[in-house]
Coordinates of C-alpha atoms in Angstrom, one line a residue:
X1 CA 10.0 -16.6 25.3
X2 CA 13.8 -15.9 25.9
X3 CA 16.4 -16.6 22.9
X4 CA 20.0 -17.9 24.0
X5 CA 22.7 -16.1 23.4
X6 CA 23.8 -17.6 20.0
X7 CA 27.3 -18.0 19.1
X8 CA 29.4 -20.2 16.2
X9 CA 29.6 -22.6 18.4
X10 CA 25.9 -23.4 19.5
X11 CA 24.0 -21.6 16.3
X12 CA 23.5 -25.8 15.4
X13 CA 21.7 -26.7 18.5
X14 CA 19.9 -23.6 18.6
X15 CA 18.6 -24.7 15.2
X16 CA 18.0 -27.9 15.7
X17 CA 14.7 -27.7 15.2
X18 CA 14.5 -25.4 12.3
X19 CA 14.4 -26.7 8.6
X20 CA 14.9 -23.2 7.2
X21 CA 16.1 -19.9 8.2
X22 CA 15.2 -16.2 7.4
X23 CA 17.9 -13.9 6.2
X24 CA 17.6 -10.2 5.8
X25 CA 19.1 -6.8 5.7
X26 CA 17.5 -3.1 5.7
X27 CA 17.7 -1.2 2.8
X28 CA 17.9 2.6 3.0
X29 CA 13.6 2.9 2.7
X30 CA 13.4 0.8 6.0
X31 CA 12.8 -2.5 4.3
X32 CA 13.6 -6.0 5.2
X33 CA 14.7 -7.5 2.4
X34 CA 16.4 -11.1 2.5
X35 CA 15.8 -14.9 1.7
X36 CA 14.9 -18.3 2.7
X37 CA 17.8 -20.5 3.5
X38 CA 18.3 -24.2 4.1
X39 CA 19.4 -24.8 7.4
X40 CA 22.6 -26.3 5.9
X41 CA 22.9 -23.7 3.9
X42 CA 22.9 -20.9 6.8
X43 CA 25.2 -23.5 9.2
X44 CA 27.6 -23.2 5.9
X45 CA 27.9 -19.5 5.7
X46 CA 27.1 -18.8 9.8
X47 CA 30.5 -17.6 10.1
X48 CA 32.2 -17.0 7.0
X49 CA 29.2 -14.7 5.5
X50 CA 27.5 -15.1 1.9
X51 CA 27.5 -13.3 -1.1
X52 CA 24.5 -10.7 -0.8
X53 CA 23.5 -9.4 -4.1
X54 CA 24.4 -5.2 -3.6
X55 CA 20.9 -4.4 -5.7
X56 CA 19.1 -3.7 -2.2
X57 CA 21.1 -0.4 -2.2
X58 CA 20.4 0.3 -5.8
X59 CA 17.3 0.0 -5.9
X60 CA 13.7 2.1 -4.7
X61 CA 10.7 1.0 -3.1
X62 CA 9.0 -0.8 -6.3
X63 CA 12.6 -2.2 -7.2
X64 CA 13.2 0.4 -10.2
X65 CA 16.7 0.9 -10.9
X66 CA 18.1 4.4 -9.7
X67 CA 19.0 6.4 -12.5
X68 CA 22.0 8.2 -11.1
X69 CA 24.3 6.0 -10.9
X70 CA 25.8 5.5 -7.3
X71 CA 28.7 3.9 -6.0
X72 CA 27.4 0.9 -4.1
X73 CA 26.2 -0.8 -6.4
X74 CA 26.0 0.3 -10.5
X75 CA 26.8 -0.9 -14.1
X76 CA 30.5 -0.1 -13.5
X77 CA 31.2 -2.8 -10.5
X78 CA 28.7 -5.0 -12.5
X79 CA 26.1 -4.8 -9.6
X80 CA 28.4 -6.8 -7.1
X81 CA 27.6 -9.1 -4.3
X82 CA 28.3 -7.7 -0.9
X83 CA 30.4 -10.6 1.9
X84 CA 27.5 -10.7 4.6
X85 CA 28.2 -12.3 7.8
X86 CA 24.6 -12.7 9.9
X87 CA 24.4 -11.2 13.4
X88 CA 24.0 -14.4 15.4
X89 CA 22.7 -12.2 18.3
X90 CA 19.7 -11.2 16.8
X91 CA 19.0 -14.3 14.0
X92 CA 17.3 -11.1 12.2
X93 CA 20.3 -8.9 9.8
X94 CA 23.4 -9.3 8.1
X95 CA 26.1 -7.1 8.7
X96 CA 28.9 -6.5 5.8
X97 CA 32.3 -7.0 6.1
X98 CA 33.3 -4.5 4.0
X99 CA 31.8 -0.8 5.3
X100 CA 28.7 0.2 3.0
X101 CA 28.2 3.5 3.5
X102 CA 24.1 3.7 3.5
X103 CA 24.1 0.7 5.4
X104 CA 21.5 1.7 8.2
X105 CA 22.5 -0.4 10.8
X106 CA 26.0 0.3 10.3
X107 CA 25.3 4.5 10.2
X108 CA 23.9 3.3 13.5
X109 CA 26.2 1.9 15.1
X110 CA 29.2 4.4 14.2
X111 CA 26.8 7.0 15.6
X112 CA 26.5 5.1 19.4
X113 CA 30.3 4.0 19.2
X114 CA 30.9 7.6 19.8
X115 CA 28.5 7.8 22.6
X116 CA 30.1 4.5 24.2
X117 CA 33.8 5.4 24.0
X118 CA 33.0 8.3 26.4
X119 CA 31.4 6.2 28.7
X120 CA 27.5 7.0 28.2
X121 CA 24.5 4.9 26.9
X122 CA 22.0 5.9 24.1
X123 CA 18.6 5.1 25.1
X124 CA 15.8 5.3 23.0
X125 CA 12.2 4.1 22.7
X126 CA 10.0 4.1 19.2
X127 CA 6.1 4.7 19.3
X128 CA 4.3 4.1 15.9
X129 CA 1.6 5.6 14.8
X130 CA -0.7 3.8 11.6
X131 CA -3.6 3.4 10.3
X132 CA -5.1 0.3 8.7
X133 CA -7.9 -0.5 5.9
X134 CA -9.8 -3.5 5.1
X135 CA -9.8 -5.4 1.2
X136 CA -13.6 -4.9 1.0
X137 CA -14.1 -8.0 -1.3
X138 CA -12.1 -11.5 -1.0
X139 CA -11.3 -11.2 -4.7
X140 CA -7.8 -9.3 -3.2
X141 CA -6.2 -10.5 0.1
X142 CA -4.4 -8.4 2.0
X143 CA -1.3 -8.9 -0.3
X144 CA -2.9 -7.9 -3.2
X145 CA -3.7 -4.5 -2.2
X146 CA -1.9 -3.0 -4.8
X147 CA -3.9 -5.5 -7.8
X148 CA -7.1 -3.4 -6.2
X149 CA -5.7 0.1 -6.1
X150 CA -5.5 -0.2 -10.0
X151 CA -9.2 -0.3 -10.7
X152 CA -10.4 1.1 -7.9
X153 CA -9.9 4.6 -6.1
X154 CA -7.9 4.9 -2.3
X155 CA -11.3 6.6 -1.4
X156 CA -12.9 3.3 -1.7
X157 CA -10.5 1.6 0.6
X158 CA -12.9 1.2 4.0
X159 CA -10.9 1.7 7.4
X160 CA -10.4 -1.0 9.7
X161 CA -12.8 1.1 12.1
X162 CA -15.0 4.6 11.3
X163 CA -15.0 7.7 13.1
X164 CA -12.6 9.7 15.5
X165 CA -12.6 7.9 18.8
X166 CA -9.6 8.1 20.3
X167 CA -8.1 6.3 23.7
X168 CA -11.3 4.1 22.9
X169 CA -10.8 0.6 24.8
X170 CA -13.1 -1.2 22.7
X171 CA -12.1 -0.6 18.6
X172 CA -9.3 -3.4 19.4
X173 CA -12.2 -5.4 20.2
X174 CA -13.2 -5.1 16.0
X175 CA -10.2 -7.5 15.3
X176 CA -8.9 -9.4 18.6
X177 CA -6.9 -11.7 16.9
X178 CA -4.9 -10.0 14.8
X179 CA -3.7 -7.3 17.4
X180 CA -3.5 -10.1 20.1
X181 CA -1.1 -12.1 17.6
X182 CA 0.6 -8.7 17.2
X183 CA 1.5 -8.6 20.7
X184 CA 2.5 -12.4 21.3
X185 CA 5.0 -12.6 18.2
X186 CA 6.2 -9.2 19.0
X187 CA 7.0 -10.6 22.7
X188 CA 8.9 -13.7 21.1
X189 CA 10.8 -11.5 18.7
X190 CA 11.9 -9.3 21.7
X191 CA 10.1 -6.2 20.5
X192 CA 8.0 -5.6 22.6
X193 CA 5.1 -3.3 22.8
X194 CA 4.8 -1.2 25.9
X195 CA 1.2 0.1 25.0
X196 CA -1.1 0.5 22.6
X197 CA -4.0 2.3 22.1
X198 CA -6.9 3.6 19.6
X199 CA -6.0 7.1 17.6
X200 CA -7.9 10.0 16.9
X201 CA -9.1 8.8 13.6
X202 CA -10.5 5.5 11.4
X203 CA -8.5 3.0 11.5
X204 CA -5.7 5.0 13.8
X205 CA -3.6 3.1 16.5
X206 CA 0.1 3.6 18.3
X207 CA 1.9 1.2 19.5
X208 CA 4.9 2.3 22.1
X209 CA 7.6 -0.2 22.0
X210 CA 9.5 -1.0 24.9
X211 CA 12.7 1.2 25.7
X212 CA 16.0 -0.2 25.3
X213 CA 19.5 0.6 23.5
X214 CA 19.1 2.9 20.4
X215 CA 21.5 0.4 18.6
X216 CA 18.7 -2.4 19.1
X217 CA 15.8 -0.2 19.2
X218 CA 16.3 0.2 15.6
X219 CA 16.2 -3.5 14.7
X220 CA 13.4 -4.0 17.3
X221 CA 11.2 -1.5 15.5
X222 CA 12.2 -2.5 11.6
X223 CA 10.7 -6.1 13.4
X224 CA 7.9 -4.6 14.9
X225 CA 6.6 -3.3 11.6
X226 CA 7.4 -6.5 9.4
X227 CA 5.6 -8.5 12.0
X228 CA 2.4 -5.9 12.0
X229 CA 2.5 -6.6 7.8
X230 CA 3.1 -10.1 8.6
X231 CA -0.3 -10.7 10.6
X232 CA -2.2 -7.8 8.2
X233 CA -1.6 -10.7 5.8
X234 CA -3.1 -13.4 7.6
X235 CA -6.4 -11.1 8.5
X236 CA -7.2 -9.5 5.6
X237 CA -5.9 -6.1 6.6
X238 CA -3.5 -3.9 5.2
X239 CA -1.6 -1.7 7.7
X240 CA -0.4 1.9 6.7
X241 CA 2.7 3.6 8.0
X242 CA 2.6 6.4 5.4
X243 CA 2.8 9.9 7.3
X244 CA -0.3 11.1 5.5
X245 CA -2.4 8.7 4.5
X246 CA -5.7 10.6 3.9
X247 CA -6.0 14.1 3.2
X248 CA -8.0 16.2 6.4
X249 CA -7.2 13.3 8.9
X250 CA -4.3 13.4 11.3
X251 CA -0.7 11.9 9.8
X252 CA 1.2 8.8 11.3
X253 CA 4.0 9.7 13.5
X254 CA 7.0 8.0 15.2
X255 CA 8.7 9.6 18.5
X256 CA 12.2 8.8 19.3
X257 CA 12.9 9.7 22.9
X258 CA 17.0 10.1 24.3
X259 CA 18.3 12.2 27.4
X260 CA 21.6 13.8 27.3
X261 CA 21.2 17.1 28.3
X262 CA 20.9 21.0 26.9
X263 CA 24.3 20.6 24.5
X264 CA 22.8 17.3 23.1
X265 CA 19.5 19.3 22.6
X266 CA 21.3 22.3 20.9
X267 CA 23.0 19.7 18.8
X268 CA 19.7 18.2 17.6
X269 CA 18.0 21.8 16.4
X270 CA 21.3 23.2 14.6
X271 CA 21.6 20.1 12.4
X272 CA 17.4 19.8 12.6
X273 CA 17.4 21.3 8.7
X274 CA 19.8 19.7 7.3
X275 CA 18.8 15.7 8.1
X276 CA 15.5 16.2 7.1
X277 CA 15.3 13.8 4.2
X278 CA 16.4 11.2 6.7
X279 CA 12.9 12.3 9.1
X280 CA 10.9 12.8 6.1
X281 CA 12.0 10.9 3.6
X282 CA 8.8 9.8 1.1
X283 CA 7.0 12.5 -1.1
X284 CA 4.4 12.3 1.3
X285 CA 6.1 13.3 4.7
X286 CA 5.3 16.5 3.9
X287 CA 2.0 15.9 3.6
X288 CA 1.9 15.4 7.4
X289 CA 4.3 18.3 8.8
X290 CA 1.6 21.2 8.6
X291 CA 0.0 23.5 10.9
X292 CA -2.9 22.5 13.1
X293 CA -2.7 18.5 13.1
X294 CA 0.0 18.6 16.1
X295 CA 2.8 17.7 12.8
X296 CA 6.0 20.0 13.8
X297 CA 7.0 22.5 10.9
X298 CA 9.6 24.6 12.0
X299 CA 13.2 24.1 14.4
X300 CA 11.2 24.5 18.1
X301 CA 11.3 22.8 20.9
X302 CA 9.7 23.4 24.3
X303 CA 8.3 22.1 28.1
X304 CA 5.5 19.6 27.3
X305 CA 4.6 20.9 23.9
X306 CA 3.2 18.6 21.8
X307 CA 2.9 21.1 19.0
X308 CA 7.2 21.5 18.9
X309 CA 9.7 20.4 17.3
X310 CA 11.2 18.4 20.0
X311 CA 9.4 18.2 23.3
X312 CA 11.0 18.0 26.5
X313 CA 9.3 15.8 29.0
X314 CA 10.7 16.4 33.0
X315 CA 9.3 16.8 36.7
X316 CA 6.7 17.5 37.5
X317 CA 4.7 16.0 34.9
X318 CA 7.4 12.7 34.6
X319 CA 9.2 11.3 37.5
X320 CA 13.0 12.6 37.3
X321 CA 14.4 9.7 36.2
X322 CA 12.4 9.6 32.6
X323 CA 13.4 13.1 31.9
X324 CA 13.9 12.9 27.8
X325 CA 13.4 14.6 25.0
X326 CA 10.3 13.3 22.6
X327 CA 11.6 14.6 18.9
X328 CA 8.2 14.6 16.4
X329 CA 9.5 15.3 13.7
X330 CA 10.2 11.9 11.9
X331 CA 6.8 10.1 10.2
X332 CA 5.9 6.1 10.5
X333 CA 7.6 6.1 6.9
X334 CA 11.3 7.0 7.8
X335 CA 13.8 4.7 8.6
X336 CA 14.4 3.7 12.2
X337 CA 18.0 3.0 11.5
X338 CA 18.5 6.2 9.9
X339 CA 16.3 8.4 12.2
X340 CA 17.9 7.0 15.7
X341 CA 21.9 7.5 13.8
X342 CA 20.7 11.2 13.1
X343 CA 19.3 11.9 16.4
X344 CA 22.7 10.8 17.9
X345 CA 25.4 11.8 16.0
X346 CA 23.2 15.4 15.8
X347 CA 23.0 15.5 19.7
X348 CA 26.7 14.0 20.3
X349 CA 28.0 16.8 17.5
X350 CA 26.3 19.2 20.4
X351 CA 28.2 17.8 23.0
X352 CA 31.1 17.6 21.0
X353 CA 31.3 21.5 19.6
X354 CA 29.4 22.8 23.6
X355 CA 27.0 24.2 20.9
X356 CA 24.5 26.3 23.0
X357 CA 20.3 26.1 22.2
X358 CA 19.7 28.2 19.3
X359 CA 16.2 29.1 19.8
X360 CA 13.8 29.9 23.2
X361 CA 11.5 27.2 23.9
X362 CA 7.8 27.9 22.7
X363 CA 5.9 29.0 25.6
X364 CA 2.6 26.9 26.4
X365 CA -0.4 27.9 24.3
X366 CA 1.9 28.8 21.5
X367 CA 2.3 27.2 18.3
X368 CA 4.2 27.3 15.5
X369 CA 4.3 30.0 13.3
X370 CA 2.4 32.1 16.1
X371 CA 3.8 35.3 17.3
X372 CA 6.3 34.2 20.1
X373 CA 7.9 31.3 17.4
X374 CA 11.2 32.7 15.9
X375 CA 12.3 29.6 14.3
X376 CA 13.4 28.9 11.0
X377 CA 10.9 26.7 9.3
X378 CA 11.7 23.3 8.1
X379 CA 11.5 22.3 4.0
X380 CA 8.0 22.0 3.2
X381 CA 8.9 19.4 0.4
X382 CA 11.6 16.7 -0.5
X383 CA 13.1 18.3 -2.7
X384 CA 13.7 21.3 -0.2
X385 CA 14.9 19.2 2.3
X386 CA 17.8 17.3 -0.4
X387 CA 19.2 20.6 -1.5
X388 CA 19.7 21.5 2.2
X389 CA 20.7 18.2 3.0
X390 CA 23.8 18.1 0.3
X391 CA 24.9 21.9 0.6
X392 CA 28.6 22.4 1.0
X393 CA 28.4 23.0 4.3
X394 CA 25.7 20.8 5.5
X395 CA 25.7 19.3 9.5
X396 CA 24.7 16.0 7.5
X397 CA 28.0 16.1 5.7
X398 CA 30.6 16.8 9.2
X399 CA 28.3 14.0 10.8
X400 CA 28.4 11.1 8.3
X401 CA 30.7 11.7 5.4
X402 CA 30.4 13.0 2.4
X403 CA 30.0 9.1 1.1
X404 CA 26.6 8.4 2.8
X405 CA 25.2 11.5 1.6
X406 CA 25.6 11.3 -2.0
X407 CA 24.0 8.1 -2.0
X408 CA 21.7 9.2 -0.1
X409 CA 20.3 12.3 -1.9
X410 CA 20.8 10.3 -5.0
X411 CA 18.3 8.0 -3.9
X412 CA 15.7 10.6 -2.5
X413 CA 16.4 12.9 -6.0
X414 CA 15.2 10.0 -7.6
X415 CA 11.9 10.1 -5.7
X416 CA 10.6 13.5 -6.0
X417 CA 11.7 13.2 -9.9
X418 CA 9.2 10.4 -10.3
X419 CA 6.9 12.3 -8.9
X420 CA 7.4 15.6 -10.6
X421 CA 7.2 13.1 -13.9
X422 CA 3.3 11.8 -12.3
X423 CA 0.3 13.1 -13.4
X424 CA -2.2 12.8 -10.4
X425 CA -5.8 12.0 -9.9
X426 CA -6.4 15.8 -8.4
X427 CA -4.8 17.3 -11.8
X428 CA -7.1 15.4 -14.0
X429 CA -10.3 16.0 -12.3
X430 CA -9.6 19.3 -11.9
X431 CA -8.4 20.7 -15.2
X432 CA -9.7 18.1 -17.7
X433 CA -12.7 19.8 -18.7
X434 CA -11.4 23.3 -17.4
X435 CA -8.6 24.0 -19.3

């Protein structure tokens, strides 16, 4: 299915057929958030935007007010309404008229400006790694996960499939419909997936989405996940995109893959450090970036290396013309918007300052940490990572403005607080009758 090229003067016919349409933006987590509209009522405001309530920036991932107080949106502008116009292109997110700062489609497109005005292209292409788990009563759909987490353990939670069986052609075969209707809508949304295949582990798949422009490749994978949640619903399975979901399995993973040469590479492992909260941005992440489960831990990169940093794929083992970097750093939690705007602006700062590689590339049969890896090891928790990320002198900062990451740390500060504040399952059956 092809979609028109939609513009204000055929957005009517185009939704002639429609009674409502779907109206979101992306919030700084990676989240579509948005509303039903009349079709009226989107003809009325096609053009001349709407007022968008400026909450979605002020809020975390369970909608709890951020207690630092941030400029977007706090007490002070009495939690304004944004002007948002909708892209017609892409009938999917509205842009602002006014420039919002943590806006992640706009940090994306500022970033690939750059690259356009001197005459390149950024291409990129997203591959997803996630797990999913079954309700195991119908007393909770799909929807109701969380209503069954309360009285009952994550252990309990079965997995859509059991065992490690990776590259296996038949564990699809356990729910046909739902990952056929997976790849149909994605086709019609005009995300489509390249591949997909079974993981090393229960419930494990990646799905490889088809490479384009970074600038869409973004939208195309925030769509790719909503429509993955969207058919979970409708078959009683939840899927998982955090970077560790289960303690001793492998984590969930998403490669970003560009191709702009050794300055653009030097770029990317120089500001590597400091834009970690936008790779790793959940409590969790870290979960996932340790040694021995393939998870990247320190600034490395090297020739096919799948236990770097940032891998560099080129002849003989690819053909010459899909020579590109694979960076493994980011988890299936981060923010494609985010992720894609750091990978380019990091690698176009390269170009920009002729910054040379800082490090030798791992040699095969070397990992990280091991005796040949020099490298300065990434944060090993959120916390970590936000100091680094608001230092003084911070890559983060020259890249996108002192504006964007204020907000951003504020929101991520707010994160590991909570959980600094939590009092887990481990420390209660642990020290409860110990201590």
């Amino acid at each position: 299915m092809s979609f028109p090229e939609v513009t204000a003067a055929n957005v009517a016919p185009v939704l002639q057929n429609d009674r409502m349409v779907k109206v979101g933006g992306v919030d700084v987590d990676g989240q579509l958030r948005g509303k039903l509209m009349k079709k009226s009522k989107f003809l009325s405001i096609a053009t001349g935007g709407f007022g968008f309530c400026s909450i979605i920036f002020g809020w975390d991932q369970q909608d709890m007010d951020y207690p630092k107080e941030l400029a977007i949106c706090n007490e002070e502008n009495g939690y304004r309404d944004l002007s948002a116009v909708p892209d017609l292109n892409s009938f999917r997110h509205p842009d602002t008229r006014e420039p919002v700062c943590a806006c992640p489609r706009g940090l994306l497109k500022n970033a690939t400006a750059k690259v356009e005005a001197a005459g390149y292209r950024a291409m990129a292409r997203v591959e997803y790694e996630l797990c999913h788990f079954r309700i195991p009563n119908d007393r909770f759909p799909a929807s109701g996960i969380t209503s069954f987490l309360q009285n009952n353990s994550f252990d309990s939670l079965p997995s859509l499939t059991e065992g490690m069986f990776g590259y296996s052609i038949t564990r699809s075969l356990h729910s046909e419909d739902y990952h056929d209707g997976i790849f149909d809508a994605c086709e019609q949304f005009h995300c489509d997936i390249k591949e997909w295949r079974a993981k090393s582990g229960p419930g494990a798949f990646e799905a490889a989405l088809q490479c384009s422009e970074a600038k869409d490749m973004a939208d195309k994978a925030s769509l790719f996940k909503y429509v993955v949640k969207a058919y979970g619903i409708k078959h009683g399975i939840t899927p998982c995109f955090m970077a560790k979901p289960r303690h001793g399995l492998p984590g969930n993973d998403v490669a970003h893959l560009s191709d702009l040469g050794r300055q653009f590479l030097a770029g990317l492992l120089t500001g590597l450090p400091d834009i970690m909260p936008l790779f790793a941005p959940t409590i969790n992440s870290y979960k996932r970036l340790v040694e021995d489960f393939w998870a990247p831990n320190t600034v490395s990169w090297g020739l096919e290396h799948r236990a770097a940093s940032i891998r560099l794929i080129t002849p003989p083992t690819a053909n010459r013309n899909a020579t590109r970097f694979e960076i493994r750093v980011p988890g299936a939690d981060a923010n494609p918007h985010f992720v894609l705007a750091a990978i380019i602006a990091l690698g176009w700062h390269g170009i920009e300052k002729k910054l040379e590689i800082p490090v030798p590339p791992l040699p095969k049969g070397e990992d990280m940490s091991g005796a040949s890896d020099k490298s300065m090891p990434l944060a090993k928790s959120l916390k970590e990572a936000v100091a680094t990320f608001t230092r003084p002198d911070s890559v983060a900062r020259e890249v996108f403005g002192d504006s964007f990451v204020e907000h951003f740390a504020g929101t991520r500060e707010h994160e590991f607080r909570l959980w600094e504040e939590a009092v887990t399952d481990w420390e209660v059956r642990r020290y409860i009758e110990t201590v």
